[in-house]
Structures are given as structure tokens and as C-alpha cells.
XYZ file of C-alpha atoms in Angstrom:
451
model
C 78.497 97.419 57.171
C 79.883 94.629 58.822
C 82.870 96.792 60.203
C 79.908 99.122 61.659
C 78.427 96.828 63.506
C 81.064 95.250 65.228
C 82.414 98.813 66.316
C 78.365 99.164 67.416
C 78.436 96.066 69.239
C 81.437 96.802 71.523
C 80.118 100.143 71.801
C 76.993 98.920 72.958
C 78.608 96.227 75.335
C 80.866 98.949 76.919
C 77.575 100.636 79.108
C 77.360 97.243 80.705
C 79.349 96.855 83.501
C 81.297 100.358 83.702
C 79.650 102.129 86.242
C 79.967 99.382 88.895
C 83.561 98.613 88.144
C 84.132 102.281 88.048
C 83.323 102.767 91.241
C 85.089 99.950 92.585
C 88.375 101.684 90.875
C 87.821 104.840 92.533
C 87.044 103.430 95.745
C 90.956 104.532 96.866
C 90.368 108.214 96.613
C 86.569 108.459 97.991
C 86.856 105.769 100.876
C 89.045 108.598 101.995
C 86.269 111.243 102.496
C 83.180 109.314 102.976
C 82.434 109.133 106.586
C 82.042 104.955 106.223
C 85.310 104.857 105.626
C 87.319 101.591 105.451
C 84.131 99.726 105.911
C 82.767 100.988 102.218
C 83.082 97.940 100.038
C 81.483 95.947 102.354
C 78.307 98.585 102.506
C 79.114 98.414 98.604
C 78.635 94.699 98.119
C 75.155 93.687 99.772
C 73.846 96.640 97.739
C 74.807 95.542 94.408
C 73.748 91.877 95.859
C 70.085 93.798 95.928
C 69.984 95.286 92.359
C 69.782 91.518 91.407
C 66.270 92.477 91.668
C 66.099 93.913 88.672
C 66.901 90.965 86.551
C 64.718 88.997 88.470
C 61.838 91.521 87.894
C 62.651 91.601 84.498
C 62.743 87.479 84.587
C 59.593 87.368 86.099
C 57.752 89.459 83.536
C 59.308 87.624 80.952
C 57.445 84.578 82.788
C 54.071 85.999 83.743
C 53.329 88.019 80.608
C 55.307 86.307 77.506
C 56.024 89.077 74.334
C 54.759 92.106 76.542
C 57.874 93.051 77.500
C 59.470 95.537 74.876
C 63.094 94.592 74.826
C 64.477 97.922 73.667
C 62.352 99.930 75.842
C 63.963 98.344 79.194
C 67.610 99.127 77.928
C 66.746 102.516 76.858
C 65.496 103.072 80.183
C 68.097 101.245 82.170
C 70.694 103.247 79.986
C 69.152 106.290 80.167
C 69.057 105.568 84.499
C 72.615 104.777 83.902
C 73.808 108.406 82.925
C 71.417 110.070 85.203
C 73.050 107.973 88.172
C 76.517 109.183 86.716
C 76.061 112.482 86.612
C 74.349 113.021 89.978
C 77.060 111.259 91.767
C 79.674 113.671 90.024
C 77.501 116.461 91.842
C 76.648 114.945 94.995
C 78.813 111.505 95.893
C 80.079 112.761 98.903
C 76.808 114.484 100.444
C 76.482 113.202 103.945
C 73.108 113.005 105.963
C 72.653 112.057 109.696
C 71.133 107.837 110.290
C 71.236 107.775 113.603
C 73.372 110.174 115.227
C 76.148 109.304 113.034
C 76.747 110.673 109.321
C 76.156 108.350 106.480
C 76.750 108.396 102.778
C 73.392 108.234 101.987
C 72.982 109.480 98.614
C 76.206 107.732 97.656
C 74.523 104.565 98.357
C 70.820 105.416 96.557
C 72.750 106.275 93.557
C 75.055 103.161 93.431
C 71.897 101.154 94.284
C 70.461 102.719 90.817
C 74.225 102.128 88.760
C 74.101 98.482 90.103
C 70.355 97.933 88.958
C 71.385 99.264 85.385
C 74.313 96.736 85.621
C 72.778 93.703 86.813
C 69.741 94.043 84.545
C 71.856 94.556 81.311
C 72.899 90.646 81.726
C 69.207 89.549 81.353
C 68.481 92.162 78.580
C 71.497 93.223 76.610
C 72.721 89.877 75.691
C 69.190 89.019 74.266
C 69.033 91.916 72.152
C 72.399 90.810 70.551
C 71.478 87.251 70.097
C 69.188 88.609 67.131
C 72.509 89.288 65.279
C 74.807 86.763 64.177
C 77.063 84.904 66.746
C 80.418 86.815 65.839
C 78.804 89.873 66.607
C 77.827 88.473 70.022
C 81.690 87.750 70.451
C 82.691 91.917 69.806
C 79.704 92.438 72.233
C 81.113 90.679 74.966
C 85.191 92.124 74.125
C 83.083 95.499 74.738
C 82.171 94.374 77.944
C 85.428 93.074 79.234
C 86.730 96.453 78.116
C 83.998 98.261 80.645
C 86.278 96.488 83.129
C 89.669 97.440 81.466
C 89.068 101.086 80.285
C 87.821 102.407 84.089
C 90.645 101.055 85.160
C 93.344 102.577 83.498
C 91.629 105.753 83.589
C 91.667 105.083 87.455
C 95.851 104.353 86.812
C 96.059 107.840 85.130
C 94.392 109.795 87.536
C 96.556 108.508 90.654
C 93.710 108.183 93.109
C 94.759 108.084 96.387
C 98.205 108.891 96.799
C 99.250 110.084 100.562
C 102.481 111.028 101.721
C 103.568 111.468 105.541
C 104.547 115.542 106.737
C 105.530 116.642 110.184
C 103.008 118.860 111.473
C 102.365 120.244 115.458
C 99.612 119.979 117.290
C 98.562 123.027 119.919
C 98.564 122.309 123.680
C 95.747 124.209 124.448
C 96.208 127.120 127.038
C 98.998 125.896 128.426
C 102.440 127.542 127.680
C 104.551 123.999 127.125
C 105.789 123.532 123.796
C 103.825 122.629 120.847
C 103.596 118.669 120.358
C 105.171 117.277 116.962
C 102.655 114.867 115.261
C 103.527 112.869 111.863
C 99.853 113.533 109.334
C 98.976 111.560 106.525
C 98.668 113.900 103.762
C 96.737 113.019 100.455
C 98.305 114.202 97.547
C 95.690 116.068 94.892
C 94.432 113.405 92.150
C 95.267 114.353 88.426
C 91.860 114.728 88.272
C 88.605 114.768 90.780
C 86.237 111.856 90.987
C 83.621 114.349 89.329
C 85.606 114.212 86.251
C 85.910 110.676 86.851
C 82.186 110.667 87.360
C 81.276 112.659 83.878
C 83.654 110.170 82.251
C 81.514 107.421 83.189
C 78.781 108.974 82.357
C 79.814 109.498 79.081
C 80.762 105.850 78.340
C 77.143 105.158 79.346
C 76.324 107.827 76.500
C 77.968 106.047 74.304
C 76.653 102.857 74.682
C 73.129 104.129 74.964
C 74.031 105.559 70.925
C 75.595 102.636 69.539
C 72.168 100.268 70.959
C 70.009 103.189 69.311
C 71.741 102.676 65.953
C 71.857 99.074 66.473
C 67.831 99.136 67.053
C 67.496 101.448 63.940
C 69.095 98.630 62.049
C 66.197 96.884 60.145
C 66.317 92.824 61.311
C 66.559 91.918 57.651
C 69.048 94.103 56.684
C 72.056 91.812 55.081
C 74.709 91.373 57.634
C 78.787 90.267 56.427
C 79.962 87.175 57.249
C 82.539 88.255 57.628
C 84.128 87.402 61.055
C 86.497 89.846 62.426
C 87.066 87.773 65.430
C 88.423 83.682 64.550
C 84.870 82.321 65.236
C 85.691 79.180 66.623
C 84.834 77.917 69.748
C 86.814 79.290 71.632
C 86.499 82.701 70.906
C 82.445 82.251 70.641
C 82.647 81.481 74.544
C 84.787 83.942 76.049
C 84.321 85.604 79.208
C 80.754 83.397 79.350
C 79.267 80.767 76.780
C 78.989 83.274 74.247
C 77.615 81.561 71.296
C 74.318 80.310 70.808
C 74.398 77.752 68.236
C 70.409 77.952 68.410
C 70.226 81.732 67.214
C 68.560 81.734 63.799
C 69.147 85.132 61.613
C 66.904 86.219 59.244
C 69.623 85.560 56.438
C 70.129 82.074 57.664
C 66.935 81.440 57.235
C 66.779 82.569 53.731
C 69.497 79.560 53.590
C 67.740 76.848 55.188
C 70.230 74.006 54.092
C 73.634 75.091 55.152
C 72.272 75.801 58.440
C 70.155 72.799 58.463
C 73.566 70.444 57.358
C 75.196 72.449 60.635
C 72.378 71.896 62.859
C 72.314 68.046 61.989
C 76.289 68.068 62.675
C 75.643 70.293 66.019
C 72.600 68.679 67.904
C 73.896 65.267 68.527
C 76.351 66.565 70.372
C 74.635 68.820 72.847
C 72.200 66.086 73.402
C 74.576 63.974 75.392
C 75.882 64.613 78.487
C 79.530 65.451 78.061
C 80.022 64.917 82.090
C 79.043 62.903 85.016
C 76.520 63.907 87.783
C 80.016 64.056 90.223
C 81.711 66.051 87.894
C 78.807 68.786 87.719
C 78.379 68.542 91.296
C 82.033 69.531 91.485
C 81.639 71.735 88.403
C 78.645 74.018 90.509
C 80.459 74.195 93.634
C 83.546 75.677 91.806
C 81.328 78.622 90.642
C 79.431 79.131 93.967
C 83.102 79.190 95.714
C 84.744 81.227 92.983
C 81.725 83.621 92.868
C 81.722 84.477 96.571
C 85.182 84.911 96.873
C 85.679 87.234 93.870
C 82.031 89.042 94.111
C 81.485 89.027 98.203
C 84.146 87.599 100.764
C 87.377 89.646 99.658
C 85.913 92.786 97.831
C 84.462 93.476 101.404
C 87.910 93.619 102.977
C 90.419 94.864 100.470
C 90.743 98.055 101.779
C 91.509 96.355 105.185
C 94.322 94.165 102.969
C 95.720 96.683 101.182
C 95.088 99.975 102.885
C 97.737 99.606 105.544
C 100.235 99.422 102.870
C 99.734 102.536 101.757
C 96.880 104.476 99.561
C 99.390 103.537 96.230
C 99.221 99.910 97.413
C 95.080 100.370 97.409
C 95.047 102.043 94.288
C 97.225 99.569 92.266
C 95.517 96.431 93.573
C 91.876 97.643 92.633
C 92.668 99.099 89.228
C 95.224 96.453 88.455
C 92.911 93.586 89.468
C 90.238 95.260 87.516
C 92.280 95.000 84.375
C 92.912 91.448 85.386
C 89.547 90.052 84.595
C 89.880 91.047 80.897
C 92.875 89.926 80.008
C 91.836 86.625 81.922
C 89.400 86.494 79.259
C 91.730 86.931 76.773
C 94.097 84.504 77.947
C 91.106 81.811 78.234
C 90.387 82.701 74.130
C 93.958 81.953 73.243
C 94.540 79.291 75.913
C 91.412 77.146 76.464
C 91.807 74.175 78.745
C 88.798 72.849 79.983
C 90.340 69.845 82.272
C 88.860 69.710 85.408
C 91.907 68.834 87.334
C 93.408 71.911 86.014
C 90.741 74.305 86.732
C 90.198 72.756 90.400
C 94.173 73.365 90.817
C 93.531 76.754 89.411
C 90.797 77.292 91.708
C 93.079 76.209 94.740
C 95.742 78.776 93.585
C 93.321 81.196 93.685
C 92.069 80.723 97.210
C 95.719 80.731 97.985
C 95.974 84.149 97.184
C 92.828 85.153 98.826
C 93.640 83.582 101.763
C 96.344 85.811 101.955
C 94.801 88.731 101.198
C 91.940 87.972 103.839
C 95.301 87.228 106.367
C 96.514 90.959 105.872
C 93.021 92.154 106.169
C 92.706 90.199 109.502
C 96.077 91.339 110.818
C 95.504 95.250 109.984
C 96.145 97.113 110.808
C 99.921 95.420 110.813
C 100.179 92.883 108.009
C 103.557 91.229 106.747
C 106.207 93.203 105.839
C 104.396 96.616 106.553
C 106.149 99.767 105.643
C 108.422 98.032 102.916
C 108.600 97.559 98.854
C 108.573 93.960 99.231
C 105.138 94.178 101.231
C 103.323 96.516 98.848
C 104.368 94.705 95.878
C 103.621 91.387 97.330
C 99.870 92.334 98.501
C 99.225 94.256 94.696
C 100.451 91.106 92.771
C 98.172 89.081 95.247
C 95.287 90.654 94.127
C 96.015 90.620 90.776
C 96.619 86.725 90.583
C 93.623 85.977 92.802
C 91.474 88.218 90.291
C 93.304 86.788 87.062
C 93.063 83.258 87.838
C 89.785 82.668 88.947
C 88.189 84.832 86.435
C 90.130 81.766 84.069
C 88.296 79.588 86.287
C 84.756 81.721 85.782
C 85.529 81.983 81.799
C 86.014 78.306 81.481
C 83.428 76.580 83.573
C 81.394 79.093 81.222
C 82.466 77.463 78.520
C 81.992 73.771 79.329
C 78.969 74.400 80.705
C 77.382 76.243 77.522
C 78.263 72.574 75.605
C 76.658 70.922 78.256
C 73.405 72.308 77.805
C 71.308 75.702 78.587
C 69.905 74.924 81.209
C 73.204 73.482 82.825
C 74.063 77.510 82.121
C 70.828 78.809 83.795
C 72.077 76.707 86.999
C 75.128 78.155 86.749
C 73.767 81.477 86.501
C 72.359 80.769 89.378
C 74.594 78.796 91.448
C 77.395 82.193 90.594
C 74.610 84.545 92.421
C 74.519 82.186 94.939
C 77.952 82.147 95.866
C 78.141 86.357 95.399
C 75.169 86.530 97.851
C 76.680 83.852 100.305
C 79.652 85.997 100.234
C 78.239 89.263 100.685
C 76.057 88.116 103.697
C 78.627 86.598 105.530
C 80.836 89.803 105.494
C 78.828 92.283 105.809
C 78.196 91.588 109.616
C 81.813 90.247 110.023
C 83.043 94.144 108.955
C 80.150 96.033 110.344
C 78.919 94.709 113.676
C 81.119 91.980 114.649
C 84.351 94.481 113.601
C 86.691 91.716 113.304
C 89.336 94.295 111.029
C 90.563 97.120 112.238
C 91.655 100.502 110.750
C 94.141 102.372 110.725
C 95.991 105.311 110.072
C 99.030 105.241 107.686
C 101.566 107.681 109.102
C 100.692 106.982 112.599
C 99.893 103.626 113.341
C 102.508 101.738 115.364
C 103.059 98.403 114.675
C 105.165 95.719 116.742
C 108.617 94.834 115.024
């Protein structure tokens, strides 16, 4: 049983963040067909900075009517949402319809709006529905959620989005008799398969996750759970990715066993009743997440295709699904390798915004960044992204962490302090990209760049 139910819970933690970082993976292939173009993610990131209404709807409800808000019922719907969303984007993603005078991805950006309200809302409403289980359970819960990250995209990897190649091709003079002019095209090679396959497959890892919470709301509460731990359930582990474990969640078997938990409880409380750091050091502690937030979730997803695109489509494609995977095994490293020193973690942090300061840098000089047209460029800009992702997801993981031992409401304000920072982000870009048009596109093949 216990076996079951951890397979359940990673099942059921796998529908909670797949759709949006699915679309971010296949961003390379569609950003090539949508009439926004190179501007997309930054369209992309305001609008999943609005389907934070959901969990705030679903917050406030909690507040104004206490116990009438069926639990299960919102996740069955938001699920349910989910695949619908999925499957009408494999039919209609890249349906166009005039906003003035120009053509706009409108339905493209109605459906996302719907994937990204499923997304958001599963962090105020999945994670409660698991903390009625025991805390290791909660732990295989949130490895299926890192892996809604990690599957997407190496499915992106194997269906080589994007991929363009440069051909000779003529272009006609018109009526005139002169000979044809010679022109270089950028060609985009056919994907292994189409984003509507890509599209269904997301659709069906919402299906999935939509059966394993059904089974895991068939389960009776009382039912006897294993305590056995599949996972080490130490600290560490209990907190990855986010404080994890809630050393307040009382089981129905615990309860049956008032004084072991009791003899825990007495060992556990003292400690998160004092303050384990300074006023200075949570000052410092918040403004980490706010900066790490907007870089990661608003300031650089807006420009990457400006960064990476002028490499090359492969350069695109390997930087988003590569730096997709990142955040995963971040969270893996941060179970394994927990340091929770401040100095490190600021240094950390630093490193990071060295690596998105480059990035931006290439997005401000396209479309001729560094090294442009060579190995050393495209490998450069794709391990950029992948470090910048990796280590301040570390950063995100741990401040989790420390701040869960601090207290809960010291990770309510960091809840909020991290949507802070993503909004910031998002705001600031969007009119940077779209009205201000500080980047510039480009064409592959026949953009000429200074030597």
C-alpha cells in the first residue's frame, strides 16, 4: 500500500506544473509560426503573472467563507480545465485573428491564460490535499513535481524543435529580363514530431495526474498508511524544492499514537519558537527571493529568444529544454548537498546574476552577440542558461528551506515576496520588448553582422 501511494503521489504531483513548462520547452518551434514572433515569452510572462488570480481567489474564499470550499472539487476542476486547455491548443495553437490591423495569437494566449490558472492554483490547493497524508508522502509529491519540469523537457530534446538550416534559393526580378537574384533562406527542418503531438502528450500527463488524485481521494483518511519511508526522511529531503515538511500535520494514525508524537512535538516546538535569524539577515534573506524570482520568472524568460535565437534555432532549443531540466536536478543537488550559509547562497546568488547578465548582454546586442556564427558562441550562451537556471533554483530551494524552520508565516512572506519579484520582473519587460523595442530580431541566414 505504501508503494501505491507514493507512485500516486508523484503521479498526482506530475499535473502541476507541466503544461506551463511545456510550453516554455516548445517555445523554439512555435515562436517560429506565431505572428508575435520573437516577442512571445514576453506576451507569455505577464499572462501567467495574471493566473495568480486564481490562487488568490481561491485564498480569498478560504478567508471569507472558512470549510465551504470543497478541496477536491477545485482540483478536479482545475485538472479537468487542464486537459481541456491541452487538447484545444493541439487543435488550434496557431489560429491567428486580426487586434488591430495586425494578426495576433489570440487563442494561443486564452488557452495559456487557462494552463497557467490550472498551474498557479495547484500551489494553493494540491499541496493541502497532500498534507492530509504523512510527510514522506509529501516529499514523492513534490519529486513528481520537479519531474513536470524534467519530463517536458526531454520530450522537447527528443523531438528536435526548431532546427533550421541555411539553402541557397533565388528570388524573381519581377518583369524585368535581368537575372534572377541569389538569396541565402533559413530553412526549418521538420520536428520528429508536431507540437500537436506534443500538445496530446501534455494532455495526457494532465490525465494522469487527474487519476492518481481520484484514487488518492478514494483512499479512506483512516485507512493505515506504511511508515515506511521510501525517500531518507530527514530534513533535508522533507524540504526539497520548497519547505516540504510540515512538522504540524497530524494523521489520523498518529493520532491513534498520541505519545510518540507528543515526545516529538515536545522535542520539535522549542525550536521553531525561536528565531533562528536576525531582522538583517531576513531582510537580506527576502530580497534574495524577490531578486532571484524576477530574474528567473520575469526579466530573462522575456528575452531568451532575443539571447539565444541569433545563435541559431539548436542554440534556442537546447537552452530552454536544458535549463528546464536544470531546476530539478537543482533540487536534487540541494537534497544531497544542503548548505544553508548565507554567505554562500548570496555568492551563489551573485553567480547567478552573472550569468544573466550575460544572457540579457546577448539579448541586448541581437541581433549580433559574441562570438556569433561559431561553436564556442552557441555552447557558451546554452551553458549560460543552464547555470543561471541551476544555481539560483539552489538559491530558491534553500532559502525554502531555512525559511520553513523559521516559521510559517516567515514562508507565507516568502511566498509572497517570490510573486513579487516574478511580477516586478514581468512588468518591467514587457514594455521594454513590446513598446520601447529595445531588442531587435533577426533573421539567421541573413543577418549581417560587423566582424
Amino acid at each position: 500500500m505504501s508503494l501505491l501511494v507514493h507512485v500516486l503521489a508523484c503521479c498526482f504531483g506530475l499535473g502541476s506544473w507541466v503544461a506551463v513548462n511545456g510550453l516554455w520547452v516548445e517555445l523554439p518551434l512555435i515562436v517560429n509560426t506565431l505572428p508575435e514572433g520573437w516577442e512571445l515569452p514576453s506576451y507569455l510572462t505577464v499572462i501567467i503573472q495574471l493566473a495568480n488570480l486564481g490562487p488568490l481567489l481561491v485564498t480569498v474564499m478560504h478567508k471569507l467563507c472558512p470549510g465551504r470550499l470543497r478541496e477536491s472539487a477545485v482540483i478536479y476542476s482545475v485538472l479537468s480545465i487542464g486537459i481541456l486547455a491541452c487538447v484545444l491548443l493541439a487543435f488550434f495553437w496557431d489560429e491567428t485573428t486580426v487586434v488591430a490591423t495586425a494578426p495576433r495569437s489570440t487563442v494561443f494566449f486564452i488557452l495559456t491564460l487557462f494552463l497557467a490558472l490550472v498551474d498557479c492554483t495547484s500551489s494553493v490547493t494540491f499541496l493541502p490535499f497532500m498534507m492530509q497524508l504523512p510527510a514522506h508522502y509529501i516529499t514523492t509529491y513534490f519529486i513528481g513535481e520537479g519531474l513536470s519540469g524534467f519530463i517536458p523537457g526531454l520530450v522537447a530534446l527528443g523531438q528536435g524543435v526548431g532546427m533550421a538550416k541555411c539553402v541557397n534559393g533565388t528570388q524573381s526580378s519581377g518583369n524585368l529580363t535581368e537575372k534572377d537574384m541569389y538569396i541565402v533562406q533559413t530553412q526549418y527542418l521538420q520536428p520528429n514530431f508536431s507540437p500537436e503531438v506534443f500538445f496530446f502528450f501534455l494532455a495526457a500527463m494532465m490525465c494522469i495526474s487527474l487519476l492518481a488524485f481520484s484514487a488518492l481521494n478514494r483512499f479512506p483518511r483512516s485507512f493505515e498508511l506504511s511508515t515506511e519511508n521510501l525517500v531518507s526522511d530527514t530534513d533535508t529531503v522533507a524540504s526539497v524544492c520548497f519547505g516540504l515538511d510540515n512538522p504540524g500535520v497530524v494523521t489520523d494514525e498518529q493520532n491513534s499514537n498520541p505519545k510518540p508524537h507528543s515526545e516529538e512535538s515536545g522535542q520539535a516546538r522549542p525550536q521553531l519558537a525561536k528565531p533562528l535569524h536576525s531582522v538583517y539577515q531576513l531582510a537580506f534573506i527576502y530580497f534574495m527571493v524577490v531578486c532571484v524570482n524576477g530574474a528567473t520568472n520575469g526579466l530573462l524568460p522575456s528575452v531568451q529568444t532575443y539571447s539565444c535565437m541569433p545563435y541559431g534555432n539548436l542554440a534556442y532549443h537546447l537552452s530552454a529544454a536544458l535549463a528546464s531540466c536544470a531546476n530539478p536536478v537543482a533540487c536534487i543537488v540541494a537534497l544531497f548537498f544542503p548548505k544553508r550559509s548565507l554567505v554562500l547562497l548570496g555568492v551563489l546568488c551573485l553567480l547567478g546574476s552573472i550569468f544573466g547578465g550575460y544572457n540579457m548582454a546577448m539579448a541586448a546586442m541581437s541581433p549580433c552577440p559574441l562570438l556569433q556564427g561559431s561553436a564556442l558562441g552557441e555552447t557558451i550562451i546554452v551553458l549560460s542558461w543552464v547555470f543561471f537556471t541551476g544555481t539560483l533554483s539552489y538559491v530558491k530551494v534553500m532559502v525554502g528551506v531555512i525559511l520553513r524552520d523559521e516559521s510559517h508565516s516567515a514562508l507565507v512572506w516568502c511566498g509572497a515576496a517570490a510573486q513579487t519579484g516574478s511580477l516586478l520582473g514581468s512588468a518591467i519587460m514587457f514594455p521594454l520588448v513590446n513598446v520601447c523595442n529595445l531588442f531587435k530580431s533577426g533573421d539567421f541566414c541573413n543577418t549581417r553582422c560587423p566582424l
